Structures are given as C-alpha cells and as structure tokens.
Amino acid sequence: METTLVLLKPSCVQRGLIGEIINRFERRGLQITGMKMMQLDDEILKKHYSHLVDKPFFPSLAASMKTSPIVAMALTGVEAVQVVRGMTGFTNGRRADPGTIRGDYSVSNQQNIVHASDSPESAKTELERFFQPEEIYTYNHALQGYLYGVGEAN
Ligand code: UDP
Ligand code: MG
C-alpha cells in the first residue's frame, strides 16, 4: 500500500467541484486516509513548489494558490501515486486527455484543479509537509476484497 498527497486547488474549491473530484477518487477505489481544509501561505508554497520558485510564473502560481482555502487529501491504495497521477492528467488542462480530471475540468496551465505527488519519495515529503502524523488514519477498507485480487494488496 502507498499513500499520496492530493490538493484540491482554489480552482476546484471556487468552482464547486470539491465533491465531484473526491467522488472520482472514491469511485476509483482509493481510500481517503486524511482530509482537511487549509489556507496556504508563502512559506509552505515556497517549499511545495521549490522546483518552480525561479520560474516567471511562480508569483502568479503562489497568488492563485492563496485565493481561497484548499482541501488537502491523503489517498491510499496499491501504487496510489501512479494511479492518482494517471487520473490527474497532463499539467496543462488544454492538453490533458479527456477522462482525466484536468482533461475534463480545466482549460488552463495554472488553474488545473488538483495537485498530485509525482513519485513515492515526493509523496512522503509532501504528506509530512501538509499533515501531522495523527491526521492520517489507518483503518480497514470494508470493500478491500472486492477492490483487489488475492495477494495484490499485500
Ligand atoms: N504551472 C504554471 N505554469 C506552468 C507550469 C506549471 O502555472 O507553465 C503551475 C500549475 O498549476 C502546475 C504547478 O505549477 O500544476 C506545478 O507544476 P508542475 O510542473 O509540478 O506540474 P504538475 O505536477 O502539477 O502537473
Ligand atoms: Mg508537480
């Protein structure tokens, strides 16, 4: 089992898409193991987007991420990082495949609805950045035997 971080960005929150996007993750079979609203500030955004701080679009990206609270989620499943990145789609919503979240809900390179960790290593770092350990729950998934075949979810 693996846990990944998803942020429902202000573009999701303000457009009234929180429920719709959470529904997609639940219906896919991912287990929600952490979830809360947060108001981001420059300190956390500089860390979260440290690979982008020198880009010309960083100021507008940081500003966009502060325009409303976001929803931070921890999603758990086998190969959850890859599964969730696949559901998220290409960064630029205009180029994202239909059927992906960005391809279905975004026409923007910046206001692209969700963030999702891009590797197991970044998932670990990002989960620690956005959640206290006690805010992530371990509990039995009642439908486990129907989500995975025998031996698949060890
Ligand atoms: N972004 C942007 N302009 C760009 C590239 C990225 O505003 O030209 C924003 C966009 O919101 C994206 C975020 O920066 O989701 C992080 O960029 P990254 O390359 O990590 O893409 P992601 O992992 O979100 O697909
Ligand atoms: Mg990224």
XYZ file of N, CA and C and ligand atoms in Angstrom:
488
model
N 0.837 -1.205 0.000
C 0.000 0.000 0.000
C 0.864 1.245 0.000
N 0.370 2.264 -0.646
C 1.106 3.512 -0.776
C 0.109 4.652 -0.504
N 0.611 5.750 0.030
C -0.258 6.914 0.253
C 0.313 8.103 -0.497
N -0.567 8.855 -1.133
C -0.137 10.016 -1.912
C -0.894 11.249 -1.468
N -0.321 12.416 -1.772
C -0.959 13.689 -1.416
C -1.679 14.279 -2.620
N -2.921 14.694 -2.385
C -3.671 15.454 -3.377
C -4.082 16.772 -2.737
N -3.949 17.856 -3.484
C -4.511 19.135 -3.063
C -5.609 19.511 -4.045
N -6.801 19.795 -3.524
C -7.859 20.367 -4.355
C -7.642 21.876 -4.308
N -7.187 22.407 -5.433
C -6.725 23.795 -5.506
C -7.906 24.770 -5.457
N -7.616 26.072 -5.256
C -8.701 27.057 -5.289
C -9.560 26.968 -6.553
N -8.963 26.588 -7.680
C -9.772 26.450 -8.906
C -10.822 25.347 -8.758
N -10.583 24.382 -7.919
C -11.551 23.318 -7.630
C -12.564 23.794 -6.590
N -12.034 24.372 -5.511
C -12.898 24.815 -4.406
C -13.881 25.879 -4.896
N -13.360 26.889 -5.613
C -14.214 28.015 -6.023
C -15.223 27.633 -7.092
N -14.889 26.639 -7.893
C -15.836 26.232 -8.945
C -16.844 25.193 -8.458
N -16.803 24.901 -7.170
C -17.804 23.986 -6.606
C -17.607 22.556 -7.037
N -16.336 22.171 -7.228
C -16.044 20.830 -7.739
C -15.476 19.895 -6.676
N -15.451 20.335 -5.406
C -14.834 19.500 -4.367
C -15.464 18.105 -4.356
N -16.784 18.068 -4.257
C -17.478 16.772 -4.155
C -17.253 15.901 -5.379
N -17.316 16.541 -6.548
C -17.154 15.790 -7.794
C -15.771 15.132 -7.889
N -14.751 15.872 -7.477
C -13.388 15.333 -7.590
C -13.151 14.255 -6.522
N -13.622 14.510 -5.303
C -13.481 13.474 -4.264
C -14.197 12.203 -4.711
N -15.368 12.372 -5.300
C -16.152 11.234 -5.784
C -15.351 10.381 -6.773
N -14.598 11.028 -7.635
C -13.799 10.271 -8.615
C -12.779 9.378 -7.923
N -12.114 9.951 -6.914
C -11.098 9.154 -6.216
C -11.756 7.997 -5.459
N -12.882 8.270 -4.809
C -13.572 7.198 -4.071
C -14.038 6.108 -5.016
N -14.613 6.509 -6.135
C -15.171 5.518 -7.055
C -14.083 4.688 -7.724
N -12.911 5.274 -7.881
C -11.803 4.504 -8.448
C -11.384 3.390 -7.495
N -11.602 3.606 -6.181
C -11.215 2.602 -5.192
C -10.107 3.057 -4.267
N -9.770 4.339 -4.343
C -8.747 4.855 -3.415
C -9.392 5.110 -2.063
N -8.634 4.850 -1.015
C -9.141 5.051 0.342
C -8.700 6.427 0.841
N -9.639 7.206 1.320
C -9.305 8.513 1.901
C -8.803 8.277 3.318
N -7.530 8.592 3.558
C -6.947 8.350 4.885
C -6.610 9.654 5.609
N -6.785 10.777 4.929
C -6.612 12.084 5.570
C -7.307 13.128 4.727
N -7.926 14.126 5.391
C -8.581 15.187 4.612
C -8.856 16.398 5.506
N -8.472 17.578 5.006
C -8.752 18.802 5.762
C -8.658 20.019 4.848
N -9.312 21.109 5.262
C -9.151 22.393 4.567
C -7.989 23.138 5.190
N -7.264 23.886 4.340
C -6.123 24.671 4.808
C -6.036 25.963 4.011
N -5.600 27.028 4.662
C -5.239 28.256 3.936
C -3.720 28.251 3.771
N -3.249 28.177 2.549
C -1.798 28.131 2.314
C -1.193 29.533 2.412
N 0.097 29.580 2.769
C 0.821 30.861 2.796
C 2.132 30.717 2.013
N 2.871 31.828 1.905
C 4.088 31.807 1.082
C 5.112 30.797 1.587
N 5.178 30.635 2.894
C 6.177 29.725 3.465
C 5.980 28.293 2.943
N 4.775 27.791 3.033
C 4.527 26.409 2.587
C 4.574 26.322 1.055
N 4.146 27.374 0.375
C 4.143 27.325 -1.100
C 5.558 27.337 -1.666
N 6.469 28.060 -1.009
C 7.858 28.075 -1.487
C 8.490 26.693 -1.348
N 8.106 25.963 -0.314
C 8.621 24.588 -0.148
C 7.938 23.657 -1.145
N 6.614 23.753 -1.196
C 5.848 22.843 -2.054
C 6.231 22.991 -3.521
N 6.456 24.239 -3.947
C 6.827 24.494 -5.338
C 8.301 24.923 -5.446
N 9.160 24.295 -4.631
C 10.577 24.694 -4.629
C 11.230 24.490 -5.997
N 10.719 23.526 -6.791
C 11.278 23.288 -8.128
C 10.872 24.377 -9.113
N 9.993 25.284 -8.687
C 9.461 26.295 -9.606
C 9.685 27.733 -9.145
N 10.350 27.917 -7.986
C 10.440 29.280 -7.424
C 11.141 30.270 -8.348
N 12.014 29.795 -9.222
C 12.721 30.708 -10.120
C 12.003 30.928 -11.456
N 10.873 30.276 -11.642
C 10.139 30.430 -12.909
C 9.368 31.755 -12.909
N 9.219 32.350 -14.090
C 8.493 33.639 -14.147
C 7.046 33.540 -13.667
N 6.451 32.338 -13.768
C 5.042 32.204 -13.365
C 4.866 31.908 -11.881
N 5.988 31.779 -11.128
C 5.833 31.421 -9.706
C 4.984 32.424 -8.914
N 5.216 33.758 -9.066
C 4.382 34.693 -8.284
C 2.888 34.518 -8.553
N 2.502 34.336 -9.806
C 1.067 34.187 -10.088
C 0.563 32.828 -9.613
N 1.415 31.810 -9.674
C 1.035 30.490 -9.155
C 0.798 30.570 -7.643
N 1.751 31.174 -6.940
C 1.610 31.277 -5.477
C 0.372 32.094 -5.130
N 0.156 33.193 -5.853
C -1.027 34.025 -5.586
C -2.304 33.225 -5.811
N -2.334 32.447 -6.889
C -3.558 31.680 -7.200
C -3.844 30.640 -6.125
N -2.785 30.105 -5.523
C -2.961 29.052 -4.515
C -3.404 29.612 -3.162
N -3.384 30.973 -3.044
C -3.779 31.605 -1.773
C -5.144 32.278 -1.850
N -5.797 32.199 -3.010
C -7.044 32.959 -3.167
C -8.211 32.376 -2.373
N -8.102 31.132 -1.948
C -9.134 30.534 -1.088
C -8.481 29.369 -0.352
N -9.159 28.811 0.654
C -8.615 27.580 1.248
C -8.534 26.481 0.193
N -7.679 25.528 0.445
C -7.592 24.335 -0.405
C -8.051 23.137 0.444
N -8.235 21.999 -0.205
C -8.513 20.760 0.528
C -7.315 19.844 0.325
N -6.695 19.454 1.424
C -5.578 18.506 1.352
C -6.109 17.113 1.640
N -5.691 16.143 0.816
C -6.163 14.770 0.981
C -4.988 13.797 0.957
N -5.070 12.780 1.793
C -4.160 11.639 1.715
C -4.969 10.476 1.153
N -4.499 9.915 0.046
C -5.207 8.818 -0.623
C -4.323 7.585 -0.627
N -4.911 6.470 -0.215
C -4.141 5.241 -0.037
C -4.640 4.136 -0.960
N -3.695 3.398 -1.525
C -4.021 2.255 -2.376
C -2.736 1.636 -2.897
N -2.853 0.528 -3.590
C -1.680 -0.072 -4.218
C -1.229 0.855 -5.357
N 0.051 1.212 -5.342
C 0.607 2.127 -6.357
C -0.223 3.410 -6.482
N -0.617 3.943 -5.327
C -1.528 5.108 -5.314
C -0.940 6.322 -6.034
N 0.378 6.521 -5.934
C 0.991 7.690 -6.585
C 0.723 7.647 -8.088
N 1.017 6.507 -8.683
C 0.854 6.354 -10.132
C -0.617 6.391 -10.542
N -1.456 5.733 -9.758
C -2.895 5.707 -10.063
C -3.454 7.135 -10.059
N -3.090 7.899 -9.034
C -3.644 9.257 -8.910
C -3.058 10.190 -9.969
N -1.761 10.067 -10.254
C -1.173 10.904 -11.319
C -1.854 10.607 -12.657
N -2.149 9.347 -12.889
C -2.840 8.975 -14.128
C -4.220 9.622 -14.210
N -4.908 9.660 -13.080
C -6.242 10.281 -13.048
C -6.153 11.793 -13.204
N -5.036 12.376 -12.778
C -4.868 13.839 -12.797
C -4.666 14.366 -14.221
N -3.838 13.691 -14.987
C -3.596 14.097 -16.373
C -2.489 15.125 -16.509
N -2.190 15.466 -17.748
C -1.108 16.391 -18.094
C -1.334 17.743 -17.405
N -0.221 18.410 -17.037
C -0.303 19.673 -16.284
C -1.240 20.691 -16.931
N -1.041 20.914 -18.208
C -1.861 21.900 -18.931
C -3.213 21.268 -19.287
N -4.269 21.783 -18.665
C -5.610 21.227 -18.891
C -6.014 21.202 -20.357
N -5.475 22.139 -21.145
C -5.833 22.165 -22.569
C -5.268 20.971 -23.316
N -4.195 20.400 -22.748
C -3.550 19.257 -23.422
C -3.802 17.943 -22.708
N -4.504 17.998 -21.594
C -4.766 16.777 -20.818
C -5.840 15.939 -21.511
N -5.685 14.646 -21.441
C -6.633 13.743 -22.102
C -8.016 13.837 -21.465
N -9.063 13.835 -22.292
C -10.407 13.689 -21.737
C -10.461 12.411 -20.903
N -11.206 12.454 -19.820
C -11.244 11.297 -18.913
C -10.357 11.509 -17.699
N -9.347 12.385 -17.858
C -8.551 12.764 -16.682
C -9.243 13.966 -16.017
N -8.872 14.220 -14.760
C -9.506 15.341 -14.048
C -9.229 16.651 -14.775
N -7.959 16.892 -15.101
C -7.643 18.152 -15.789
C -8.259 18.187 -17.188
N -8.278 17.059 -17.852
C -8.846 16.990 -19.201
C -10.360 17.155 -19.217
N -10.997 16.910 -18.089
C -12.455 17.056 -18.014
C -12.901 18.381 -17.404
N -12.026 19.000 -16.579
C -12.486 20.180 -15.825
C -11.634 21.424 -16.020
N -10.537 21.346 -16.773
C -9.649 22.510 -16.853
C -9.259 22.839 -18.290
N -9.174 24.145 -18.572
C -8.611 24.616 -19.853
C -7.398 25.489 -19.576
N -6.736 25.256 -18.445
C -5.655 26.138 -18.008
C -4.393 25.369 -17.658
N -3.263 26.058 -17.851
C -1.966 25.510 -17.478
C -1.693 25.745 -15.986
N -2.438 26.668 -15.376
C -2.209 27.018 -13.962
C -3.401 26.658 -13.089
N -4.592 27.018 -13.527
C -5.812 26.756 -12.740
C -6.293 25.355 -13.115
N -5.504 24.371 -12.661
C -5.722 22.997 -13.155
C -6.246 22.038 -12.076
N -7.014 22.582 -11.148
C -7.915 21.827 -10.254
C -7.233 21.055 -9.134
N -6.208 20.265 -9.469
C -5.598 19.401 -8.455
C -4.075 19.435 -8.506
N -3.481 19.168 -7.360
C -2.072 18.780 -7.281
C -2.037 17.314 -6.887
N -1.094 16.567 -7.438
C -0.877 15.180 -7.007
C 0.623 14.909 -6.967
N 1.088 14.245 -5.924
C 2.512 13.910 -5.796
C 2.970 13.120 -7.013
N 4.234 13.363 -7.440
C 4.696 12.743 -8.688
C 5.605 11.527 -8.505
N 5.942 11.165 -7.262
C 6.755 9.963 -7.013
C 6.527 9.545 -5.563
N 6.832 8.288 -5.223
C 6.688 7.871 -3.819
C 7.529 8.726 -2.874
N 8.709 9.165 -3.331
C 9.575 9.992 -2.486
C 8.928 11.354 -2.233
N 8.422 11.975 -3.290
C 7.796 13.294 -3.070
C 6.495 13.145 -2.302
N 5.790 12.031 -2.462
C 4.565 11.813 -1.676
C 4.878 11.824 -0.183
N 5.957 11.145 0.190
C 6.332 11.075 1.608
C 6.641 12.483 2.145
N 7.482 13.215 1.412
C 7.847 14.578 1.833
C 6.620 15.481 1.898
N 5.766 15.383 0.881
C 4.611 16.282 0.796
C 3.567 15.940 1.864
N 3.372 14.648 2.145
C 2.425 14.269 3.211
C 2.898 14.814 4.551
N 4.211 14.747 4.797
C 4.754 15.282 6.053
C 4.615 16.803 6.124
N 4.637 17.441 4.956
C 4.520 18.904 4.912
C 3.087 19.362 5.211
N 2.118 18.615 4.736
C 0.725 19.067 4.839
C -0.061 18.417 5.984
N 0.415 17.305 6.525
C -0.332 16.598 7.583
C 0.558 16.306 8.776
N -0.044 16.409 9.961
C 0.578 15.859 11.163
C 0.386 14.343 11.109
N 1.293 13.552 11.719
C 1.150 12.100 11.642
C -0.228 11.605 12.111
N -0.763 12.227 13.166
C -2.046 11.766 13.718
C -3.244 12.162 12.848
N -3.009 12.958 11.828
C -4.115 13.336 10.925
C -4.285 12.340 9.785
N -3.393 11.362 9.716
C -3.520 10.320 8.693
C -3.925 9.027 9.407
N -5.021 8.439 8.951
C -5.648 7.322 9.650
C -5.389 6.003 8.922
N -5.160 4.969 9.726
C -5.077 3.610 9.179
C -6.339 2.887 9.615
N -7.134 2.442 8.670
C -8.358 1.704 9.036
C -8.690 0.711 7.933
N -9.417 -0.338 8.321
C -9.766 -1.361 7.347
C -10.723 -0.801 6.310
N -10.464 -1.143 5.074
C -11.370 -0.767 3.992
C -12.342 -1.925 3.811
N -13.628 -1.678 4.069
C -14.618 -2.756 4.098
C -14.690 -3.523 2.772
N -14.363 -2.852 1.678
C -14.504 -3.498 0.360
C -13.181 -4.010 -0.206
N -12.180 -4.069 0.647
C -10.830 -4.439 0.203
C -10.830 -5.670 -0.707
N -11.563 -6.707 -0.295
C -11.579 -7.967 -1.050
C -12.208 -7.835 -2.423
N -12.913 -6.744 -2.659
C -13.529 -6.510 -3.959
C -12.772 -5.466 -4.777
N -11.873 -4.764 -4.108
C -11.057 -3.775 -4.822
C -9.825 -4.425 -5.436
N -9.287 -5.424 -4.741
C -8.045 -6.088 -5.170
C -8.235 -7.589 -5.153
N -7.503 -8.257 -6.037
C -7.490 -9.707 -6.042
C -6.568 -10.256 -4.955
N -6.637 -11.581 -4.787
C -5.854 -12.230 -3.740
C -4.361 -11.952 -3.962
N -3.703 -11.495 -2.910
C -2.253 -11.259 -2.965
C -1.836 -9.950 -3.574
N -2.783 -9.201 -4.133
C -2.438 -7.970 -4.850
C -2.132 -6.804 -3.923
N -2.757 -6.815 -2.753
C -2.686 -5.639 -1.880
C -1.827 -5.868 -0.642
N -0.844 -6.779 -0.735
C -0.003 -7.045 0.429
C 1.080 -5.983 0.597
N 2.251 25.857 -13.562
C 2.018 27.095 -14.138
N 2.609 27.383 -15.358
C 3.405 26.492 -15.999
C 3.655 25.232 -15.397
C 3.056 24.942 -14.188
O 1.312 27.921 -13.570
O 3.911 26.795 -17.093
C 1.609 25.534 -12.273
C 0.432 24.553 -12.428
O -0.601 24.945 -11.543
C 1.064 23.246 -12.009
C 2.032 23.696 -10.920
O 2.557 24.924 -11.416
O 0.093 22.312 -11.546
C 3.153 22.731 -10.622
O 3.867 22.465 -11.791
P 4.401 21.012 -12.130
O 5.334 21.141 -13.276
O 4.919 20.369 -10.872
O 3.089 20.266 -12.670
P 2.113 19.177 -12.033
O 2.980 18.224 -11.233
O 1.119 19.929 -11.169
O 1.448 18.525 -13.203
Mg 4.416 18.641 -9.801
